N, C-alpha and C. Protein backbone atom coordinates (compact mmCIF):
# COMPACT_ATOMS: atom_id res chain seq x y z
N MET A 1 124.94 52.40 16.34
CA MET A 1 124.41 52.75 15.56
C MET A 1 124.11 51.18 14.34
N LYS A 2 125.27 50.72 15.00
CA LYS A 2 124.84 49.09 14.04
C LYS A 2 123.60 48.53 14.62
N THR A 3 123.65 48.56 15.90
CA THR A 3 122.11 47.80 16.60
C THR A 3 121.22 49.05 15.78
N PHE A 4 120.85 50.18 15.96
CA PHE A 4 119.65 51.17 15.44
C PHE A 4 119.70 50.08 13.62
N TYR A 5 120.98 50.72 13.42
CA TYR A 5 120.93 50.06 11.20
C TYR A 5 120.34 48.70 11.35
N ASN A 6 120.43 47.87 11.88
CA ASN A 6 119.69 45.98 12.28
C ASN A 6 117.93 45.86 12.87
N LEU A 7 117.84 46.94 13.95
CA LEU A 7 116.88 46.99 14.00
C LEU A 7 115.53 48.06 12.94
N GLN A 8 116.13 48.57 12.39
CA GLN A 8 115.16 49.30 11.35
C GLN A 8 115.22 48.15 9.95
N GLU A 9 116.16 47.71 9.92
CA GLU A 9 115.92 46.45 9.05
C GLU A 9 114.70 45.62 9.52
N GLN A 10 115.23 45.41 10.33
CA GLN A 10 114.24 43.99 10.60
C GLN A 10 112.68 44.64 10.53
N ASN A 11 112.87 46.06 11.26
CA ASN A 11 111.48 46.55 10.83
C ASN A 11 110.68 46.05 9.51
N ILE A 12 111.67 47.07 8.81
CA ILE A 12 111.00 46.83 7.03
C ILE A 12 110.83 45.26 6.21
N ALA A 13 111.72 44.31 6.72
CA ALA A 13 111.51 43.23 6.29
C ALA A 13 110.34 42.51 7.31
N MET A 14 110.12 43.46 8.28
CA MET A 14 108.73 42.34 8.71
C MET A 14 107.60 43.02 8.58
N LYS A 15 107.52 44.68 7.96
CA LYS A 15 107.01 45.37 7.35
C LYS A 15 105.73 44.53 5.79
N LYS A 16 107.48 44.63 5.33
CA LYS A 16 106.49 43.50 4.30
C LYS A 16 106.15 42.23 4.11
N THR A 17 106.80 41.89 4.77
CA THR A 17 106.48 40.47 5.81
C THR A 17 105.12 40.56 6.00
N GLN A 18 104.71 41.21 6.85
CA GLN A 18 103.16 42.12 7.15
C GLN A 18 101.77 42.22 6.01
N GLN A 19 102.37 43.27 4.57
CA GLN A 19 102.00 43.25 3.71
C GLN A 19 101.41 42.02 2.93
N ASN A 20 102.93 41.22 2.76
CA ASN A 20 102.61 40.06 2.57
C ASN A 20 101.32 39.01 2.44
N LEU A 21 102.02 38.79 3.85
CA LEU A 21 99.88 38.08 4.76
C LEU A 21 99.07 38.78 4.57
N GLU A 22 99.20 40.08 4.61
CA GLU A 22 97.71 40.83 4.12
C GLU A 22 97.55 40.51 2.60
N LEU A 23 97.95 40.15 2.46
CA LEU A 23 97.52 40.46 0.23
C LEU A 23 97.46 38.71 0.95
N GLU A 24 97.92 37.90 1.11
CA GLU A 24 97.39 36.24 1.42
C GLU A 24 96.06 35.93 1.48
N VAL A 25 96.07 36.87 2.92
CA VAL A 25 94.51 36.70 3.08
C VAL A 25 93.36 36.90 1.98
N LYS A 26 93.92 38.59 2.30
CA LYS A 26 93.19 39.27 0.81
C LYS A 26 92.57 38.33 -0.17
N GLY A 27 93.56 37.66 -0.82
CA GLY A 27 93.19 36.39 -1.84
C GLY A 27 93.00 35.35 -1.45
N ARG A 28 93.04 34.73 -0.55
CA ARG A 28 91.91 33.66 -0.09
C ARG A 28 91.06 33.93 0.28
N ARG A 29 90.40 35.08 0.95
CA ARG A 29 88.91 35.95 0.95
C ARG A 29 87.75 35.86 -0.62
N GLU A 30 88.76 36.28 -1.41
CA GLU A 30 87.74 36.93 -2.45
C GLU A 30 87.74 35.07 -3.16
N SER A 31 89.15 34.21 -2.66
CA SER A 31 88.94 33.30 -3.26
C SER A 31 87.97 32.52 -3.32
N GLN A 32 87.02 32.37 -1.38
CA GLN A 32 86.56 31.67 -0.58
C GLN A 32 85.09 32.26 -1.66
N VAL A 33 85.37 34.05 -1.47
CA VAL A 33 84.06 34.07 -1.89
C VAL A 33 83.64 33.65 -3.32
N THR A 34 84.43 33.54 -4.18
CA THR A 34 84.77 33.08 -5.61
C THR A 34 83.89 31.42 -5.30
N MET A 35 84.38 30.50 -5.12
CA MET A 35 84.31 29.36 -4.75
C MET A 35 82.56 29.21 -4.24
N LYS A 36 82.60 29.97 -3.03
CA LYS A 36 81.02 29.88 -2.42
C LYS A 36 79.64 29.93 -3.33
N SER A 37 80.61 31.36 -4.84
CA SER A 37 79.10 31.22 -5.45
C SER A 37 78.94 30.27 -6.48
N GLN A 38 80.30 29.91 -6.56
CA GLN A 38 80.11 28.55 -7.93
C GLN A 38 79.25 27.35 -7.54
N ILE A 39 80.15 26.89 -6.29
CA ILE A 39 78.61 25.82 -5.42
C ILE A 39 76.92 26.22 -5.61
N ASP A 40 77.18 27.50 -4.93
CA ASP A 40 75.86 27.65 -5.42
C ASP A 40 75.16 27.68 -6.75
N HIS A 41 76.05 28.17 -7.59
CA HIS A 41 75.50 28.22 -9.39
C HIS A 41 75.71 26.46 -9.68
N PHE A 42 76.55 25.42 -8.84
CA PHE A 42 76.52 24.46 -9.01
C PHE A 42 75.14 23.83 -8.55
N HIS A 43 74.66 23.87 -7.13
CA HIS A 43 73.38 23.74 -6.64
C HIS A 43 72.04 24.25 -7.22
N LEU A 44 72.54 24.80 -8.01
CA LEU A 44 71.39 26.28 -8.66
C LEU A 44 71.24 24.79 -9.59
N MET A 45 71.77 24.53 -10.59
CA MET A 45 71.98 23.85 -11.55
C MET A 45 71.51 22.28 -11.43
N LEU A 46 71.78 21.93 -9.88
CA LEU A 46 71.32 20.54 -9.89
C LEU A 46 69.80 20.61 -9.08
N GLU A 47 69.58 21.38 -8.83
CA GLU A 47 67.91 22.03 -8.97
C GLU A 47 67.17 22.03 -9.92
N SER A 48 67.69 22.61 -10.80
CA SER A 48 66.61 22.78 -12.27
C SER A 48 66.45 21.13 -13.14
N LEU A 49 67.77 20.02 -12.44
CA LEU A 49 67.88 18.66 -13.19
C LEU A 49 66.48 18.04 -12.92
N PRO A 50 65.33 17.19 -13.58
CA PRO A 50 63.80 16.90 -13.50
C PRO A 50 64.90 15.14 -13.34
N GLN A 51 65.96 14.86 -12.39
CA GLN A 51 66.38 13.78 -11.82
C GLN A 51 66.62 13.85 -10.80
N ILE A 52 66.45 13.05 -9.99
CA ILE A 52 67.02 13.13 -8.82
C ILE A 52 68.49 13.33 -8.86
N ALA A 53 69.41 14.51 -7.85
CA ALA A 53 70.28 14.62 -7.18
C ALA A 53 71.66 14.91 -6.28
N PHE A 54 72.36 14.41 -5.73
CA PHE A 54 72.56 14.88 -4.65
C PHE A 54 74.08 15.20 -5.07
N THR A 55 75.21 15.84 -3.59
CA THR A 55 76.73 15.69 -3.33
C THR A 55 77.03 15.12 -2.03
N LEU A 56 78.28 14.65 -2.52
CA LEU A 56 78.89 14.42 -1.25
C LEU A 56 80.08 15.83 -0.60
N ASN A 57 80.52 15.00 0.18
CA ASN A 57 81.27 15.39 0.69
C ASN A 57 82.81 14.77 0.51
N GLU A 58 84.02 15.31 0.63
CA GLU A 58 84.99 14.28 1.06
C GLU A 58 85.04 13.26 2.05
N ASP A 59 83.87 13.00 2.73
CA ASP A 59 84.04 12.47 3.60
C ASP A 59 82.84 11.41 3.12
N GLY A 60 82.36 11.48 2.38
CA GLY A 60 81.04 10.84 2.09
C GLY A 60 79.83 11.59 2.10
N ILE A 61 79.28 12.15 3.39
CA ILE A 61 78.73 12.63 3.98
C ILE A 61 78.22 13.44 2.74
N VAL A 62 76.45 12.64 2.59
CA VAL A 62 75.82 13.80 1.57
C VAL A 62 75.58 15.55 2.10
N ASP A 63 75.82 16.57 1.71
CA ASP A 63 75.70 17.56 1.85
C ASP A 63 74.40 18.00 1.52
N PHE A 64 74.36 17.64 -0.07
CA PHE A 64 73.26 18.49 -0.52
C PHE A 64 72.57 18.01 -1.61
N VAL A 65 70.70 17.89 -1.77
CA VAL A 65 70.36 17.15 -2.02
C VAL A 65 69.35 18.16 -3.25
N ASN A 66 68.64 17.33 -4.46
CA ASN A 66 67.57 18.68 -4.80
C ASN A 66 66.74 18.17 -4.80
N GLY A 67 65.68 19.14 -5.18
CA GLY A 67 64.35 19.68 -4.19
C GLY A 67 63.76 17.64 -5.07
N LYS A 68 63.91 17.71 -6.46
CA LYS A 68 63.35 16.18 -6.87
C LYS A 68 63.36 14.75 -5.39
N TRP A 69 64.57 14.41 -4.61
CA TRP A 69 64.87 13.52 -3.41
C TRP A 69 63.35 14.23 -3.37
N TYR A 70 63.14 14.72 -2.12
CA TYR A 70 61.57 15.30 -1.35
C TYR A 70 60.63 14.51 -1.86
N GLN A 71 60.12 15.02 -3.48
CA GLN A 71 59.39 14.39 -4.19
C GLN A 71 59.43 12.75 -4.11
N TYR A 72 60.59 12.32 -4.58
CA TYR A 72 60.67 10.61 -4.40
C TYR A 72 60.58 9.75 -2.73
N SER A 73 61.05 10.55 -1.74
CA SER A 73 61.25 10.01 -0.94
C SER A 73 59.69 10.67 0.01
N ASP A 74 59.09 9.43 0.42
CA ASP A 74 57.72 9.60 1.74
C ASP A 74 57.77 10.31 2.34
N ALA A 75 59.25 9.76 2.82
CA ALA A 75 59.32 10.48 4.82
C ALA A 75 61.17 10.38 4.85
N GLU A 76 61.08 11.22 5.88
CA GLU A 76 62.52 11.77 5.89
C GLU A 76 63.23 10.09 6.21
N GLN A 77 62.82 9.47 7.39
CA GLN A 77 63.47 8.20 7.63
C GLN A 77 64.14 7.27 6.36
N ASN A 78 62.96 7.48 5.02
CA ASN A 78 62.99 6.56 3.43
C ASN A 78 63.82 7.37 2.89
N PHE A 79 63.69 8.89 2.80
CA PHE A 79 64.98 10.06 2.12
C PHE A 79 65.91 9.33 2.58
N LEU A 80 66.98 9.35 3.66
CA LEU A 80 67.67 8.76 4.10
C LEU A 80 68.43 7.70 3.75
N LYS A 81 67.39 6.30 4.12
CA LYS A 81 67.56 5.06 3.43
C LYS A 81 68.16 5.22 1.87
N HIS A 82 67.18 5.76 1.11
CA HIS A 82 67.48 6.15 -0.19
C HIS A 82 68.91 6.66 -0.59
N ILE A 83 68.86 7.39 -0.23
CA ILE A 83 70.61 7.99 -0.20
C ILE A 83 71.79 6.77 -0.15
N LEU A 84 71.32 6.65 1.49
CA LEU A 84 72.55 5.69 1.68
C LEU A 84 72.77 3.94 0.82
N MET A 85 71.30 3.89 1.13
CA MET A 85 71.14 2.84 -0.21
C MET A 85 72.48 2.96 -1.57
N ILE A 86 72.17 3.91 -2.40
CA ILE A 86 72.63 5.07 -3.23
C ILE A 86 74.24 4.79 -3.46
N THR A 87 74.28 5.59 -1.85
CA THR A 87 75.92 5.88 -2.08
C THR A 87 76.86 4.74 -1.21
N THR A 88 75.97 3.38 -0.79
CA THR A 88 76.98 2.17 -0.16
C THR A 88 76.61 1.29 -1.34
N SER A 89 75.85 1.06 -2.12
CA SER A 89 75.58 0.38 -3.21
C SER A 89 76.81 0.50 -4.52
N GLY A 90 76.81 -0.83 -5.00
CA GLY A 90 77.62 -1.17 -6.47
C GLY A 90 79.10 -0.98 -6.28
N LYS A 91 79.57 -2.36 -6.99
CA LYS A 91 80.86 -2.23 -6.69
C LYS A 91 81.56 -1.01 -7.51
N ASN A 92 81.43 -0.48 -8.77
CA ASN A 92 81.75 0.31 -9.21
C ASN A 92 81.65 2.10 -7.82
N TRP A 93 80.71 1.91 -7.24
CA TRP A 93 81.02 3.36 -6.67
C TRP A 93 82.07 2.74 -5.33
N ARG A 94 82.05 1.21 -5.11
CA ARG A 94 83.15 1.77 -3.99
C ARG A 94 84.55 1.77 -4.33
N ASP A 95 84.35 0.62 -5.91
CA ASP A 95 86.45 1.03 -6.13
C ASP A 95 86.44 2.94 -6.67
N ALA A 96 85.17 3.46 -7.23
CA ALA A 96 85.75 4.76 -7.31
C ALA A 96 85.90 5.44 -6.21
N GLU A 97 85.19 5.31 -4.82
CA GLU A 97 85.30 5.96 -4.05
C GLU A 97 86.96 5.88 -3.39
N LYS A 98 87.45 4.38 -3.61
CA LYS A 98 88.70 3.92 -3.27
C LYS A 98 90.14 5.03 -3.71
N ARG A 99 89.59 5.19 -5.50
CA ARG A 99 90.35 6.05 -5.71
C ARG A 99 90.14 7.61 -6.04
N LYS A 100 88.73 8.02 -5.11
CA LYS A 100 88.53 9.48 -5.23
C LYS A 100 88.53 9.63 -6.57
N SER A 101 87.35 9.49 -7.12
CA SER A 101 87.23 9.34 -8.82
C SER A 101 86.25 10.49 -8.76
N PRO A 102 86.11 11.17 -9.60
CA PRO A 102 85.51 12.04 -10.10
C PRO A 102 84.39 11.48 -11.16
N GLY A 103 82.94 11.47 -10.96
CA GLY A 103 82.15 11.12 -12.10
C GLY A 103 81.53 9.82 -11.66
N ILE A 104 81.59 9.42 -10.58
CA ILE A 104 81.28 8.21 -10.14
C ILE A 104 80.10 7.60 -11.15
N ARG A 105 80.05 6.08 -11.75
CA ARG A 105 78.57 5.89 -12.30
C ARG A 105 78.67 4.69 -11.64
N ASN A 106 77.52 4.05 -11.28
CA ASN A 106 76.90 2.92 -11.04
C ASN A 106 75.84 2.06 -12.36
N LYS A 107 76.37 0.77 -12.66
CA LYS A 107 76.58 0.63 -14.03
C LYS A 107 75.79 -0.17 -14.23
N ASN A 108 74.40 -0.64 -12.83
CA ASN A 108 73.75 -1.53 -12.68
C ASN A 108 72.56 -1.07 -12.98
């Protein structure tokens, strides 16, 4: 009888754990949808800027450019060269990149 009682308690505990995990997964999915929406909104704002704009991921790789880049650069090779030149030049950029500081500005 004691074994049956222990199994029933374990079963109840496992169901509670499963419910908690399902709630966590649901919350994470909702957070991902919200974050995707915010990123899309941010990209839309960057598209509306009259200046060239781009974003980098955490590895320093360009993951978004606005349409002004395509007007600025005459060919894709030049386009990539311009971005590479901007993202790798300037002491302020390298220092901020080492610190992982947001809002990197090049004072040149």
